[in-house]
Amino acid sequence: MMLSCIVDYRLVVAINYDCGIVYIRFIGSQSEYDKIDVTTI
């Protein structure tokens, strides 16, 4: 059985490689993502 899924969410992260930490900066729908400036969050 094959399942198909459409994902309508976006994830923006910042990664600190030296410390091995991933910071979640934004989780939201595609329409919410279109309203933000990812370079400033």
Coordinates of N, CA, C and O in Angstrom, one line a residue:
M1 N 0.8 -1.2 0.0 CA 0.0 0.0 0.0 C 0.9 1.2 0.0 O 1.8 1.3 0.8
M2 N 0.6 2.2 -0.9 CA 1.4 3.4 -1.0 C 0.6 4.6 -0.4 O -0.6 4.7 -0.8
L3 N 1.1 5.3 0.5 CA 0.5 6.5 1.1 C 1.1 7.7 0.5 O 2.3 7.8 0.3
S4 N 0.2 8.6 0.2 CA 0.8 9.9 -0.3 C 0.3 11.0 0.7 O -0.8 10.9 1.3
C5 N 1.1 12.0 0.8 CA 0.8 13.1 1.8 C 1.3 14.4 1.2 O 2.4 14.5 0.7
I6 N 0.5 15.4 1.4 CA 0.9 16.7 1.0 C 1.1 17.5 2.3 O 0.3 17.6 3.1
V7 N 2.3 18.0 2.4 CA 2.7 18.8 3.6 C 2.6 20.3 3.3 O 3.3 20.8 2.4
D8 N 1.8 20.9 4.1 CA 1.6 22.4 3.9 C 2.2 23.2 5.0 O 1.8 24.3 5.2
Y9 N 3.3 22.7 5.6 CA 3.9 23.5 6.7 C 5.4 23.7 6.4 O 6.0 23.0 5.6
R10 N 5.9 24.8 6.9 CA 7.3 25.1 6.7 C 8.0 25.2 8.1 O 7.4 25.5 9.1
L11 N 9.3 24.8 8.1 CA 10.1 24.8 9.3 C 11.4 25.6 9.0 O 12.0 25.4 8.0
V12 N 11.7 26.6 9.8 CA 12.9 27.4 9.7 C 13.7 27.2 11.0 O 13.2 27.3 12.1
V13 N 15.0 26.8 10.8 CA 15.8 26.5 11.9 C 17.1 27.3 11.8 O 17.5 27.7 10.7
A14 N 17.8 27.5 12.9 CA 19.2 28.0 13.0 C 20.0 26.9 13.6 O 19.6 26.3 14.6
I15 N 21.2 26.7 13.1 CA 22.0 25.6 13.6 C 23.3 26.2 14.1 O 24.0 26.9 13.4
N16 N 23.6 25.8 15.3 CA 24.9 26.1 15.9 C 25.8 24.9 15.9 O 25.6 24.0 16.7
Y17 N 26.6 24.8 14.8 CA 27.4 23.6 14.6 C 28.4 23.3 15.7 O 28.7 22.2 16.1
D18 N 29.0 24.4 16.3 CA 30.0 24.2 17.3 C 29.4 23.5 18.6 O 30.1 22.7 19.2
C19 N 28.2 23.9 18.9 CA 27.6 23.3 20.1 C 26.7 22.1 19.8 O 26.2 21.4 20.7
G20 N 26.4 21.9 18.5 CA 25.5 20.8 18.1 C 24.0 21.0 18.5 O 23.3 20.1 18.9
I21 N 23.6 22.3 18.4 CA 22.2 22.7 18.8 C 21.5 23.2 17.5 O 22.0 24.0 16.7
V22 N 20.2 22.8 17.4 CA 19.3 23.3 16.4 C 18.2 24.1 17.1 O 17.5 23.6 17.9
Y23 N 18.1 25.3 16.7 CA 17.1 26.2 17.2 C 15.9 26.3 16.2 O 16.1 26.7 15.1
I24 N 14.7 26.0 16.7 CA 13.6 26.1 15.8 C 13.1 27.6 15.9 O 12.8 28.1 16.9
R25 N 13.1 28.2 14.7 CA 12.8 29.6 14.7 C 11.4 29.9 14.2 O 10.8 30.9 14.6
F26 N 10.8 29.0 13.4 CA 9.5 29.1 12.9 C 8.9 27.8 12.5 O 9.6 27.0 11.9
I27 N 7.6 27.6 12.9 CA 6.8 26.4 12.4 C 5.5 27.0 12.0 O 4.8 27.7 12.9
G28 N 5.1 26.9 10.8 CA 3.8 27.4 10.4 C 3.3 26.9 9.1 O 4.1 26.2 8.4
S29 N 2.1 27.3 8.7 CA 1.6 27.0 7.4 C 2.3 27.7 6.3 O 3.0 28.7 6.5
Q30 N 2.1 27.2 5.1 CA 2.7 27.8 3.9 C 2.3 29.3 3.8 O 3.1 30.2 3.5
S31 N 1.0 29.6 4.1 CA 0.5 31.0 4.0 C 1.2 31.9 5.0 O 1.4 33.0 4.8
E32 N 1.4 31.3 6.2 CA 2.0 32.1 7.3 C 3.5 32.3 6.9 O 4.0 33.4 7.2
Y33 N 4.1 31.3 6.4 CA 5.5 31.5 6.0 C 5.7 32.6 4.9 O 6.7 33.3 4.9
D34 N 4.7 32.7 4.0 CA 4.8 33.7 3.0 C 4.8 35.1 3.5 O 5.2 36.0 2.9
K35 N 4.3 35.3 4.8 CA 4.1 36.6 5.4 C 5.3 37.0 6.2 O 5.4 38.2 6.6
I36 N 6.3 36.1 6.4 CA 7.4 36.5 7.3 C 8.7 36.7 6.4 O 8.8 36.3 5.3
D37 N 9.6 37.4 7.0 CA 11.0 37.5 6.4 C 11.9 36.6 7.2 O 12.3 36.9 8.3
V38 N 12.3 35.5 6.5 CA 13.1 34.5 7.2 C 14.5 35.0 7.6 O 15.1 34.4 8.5
T39 N 14.9 36.0 7.0 CA 16.3 36.6 7.3 C 16.3 37.4 8.6 O 17.4 37.7 9.1
T40 N 15.1 37.7 9.1 CA 15.1 38.5 10.3 C 14.5 37.8 11.6 O 14.5 38.4 12.6
I41 N 14.1 36.6 11.4 CA 13.6 35.8 12.6 C 14.7 35.0 13.2 O 15.7 34.7 12.7

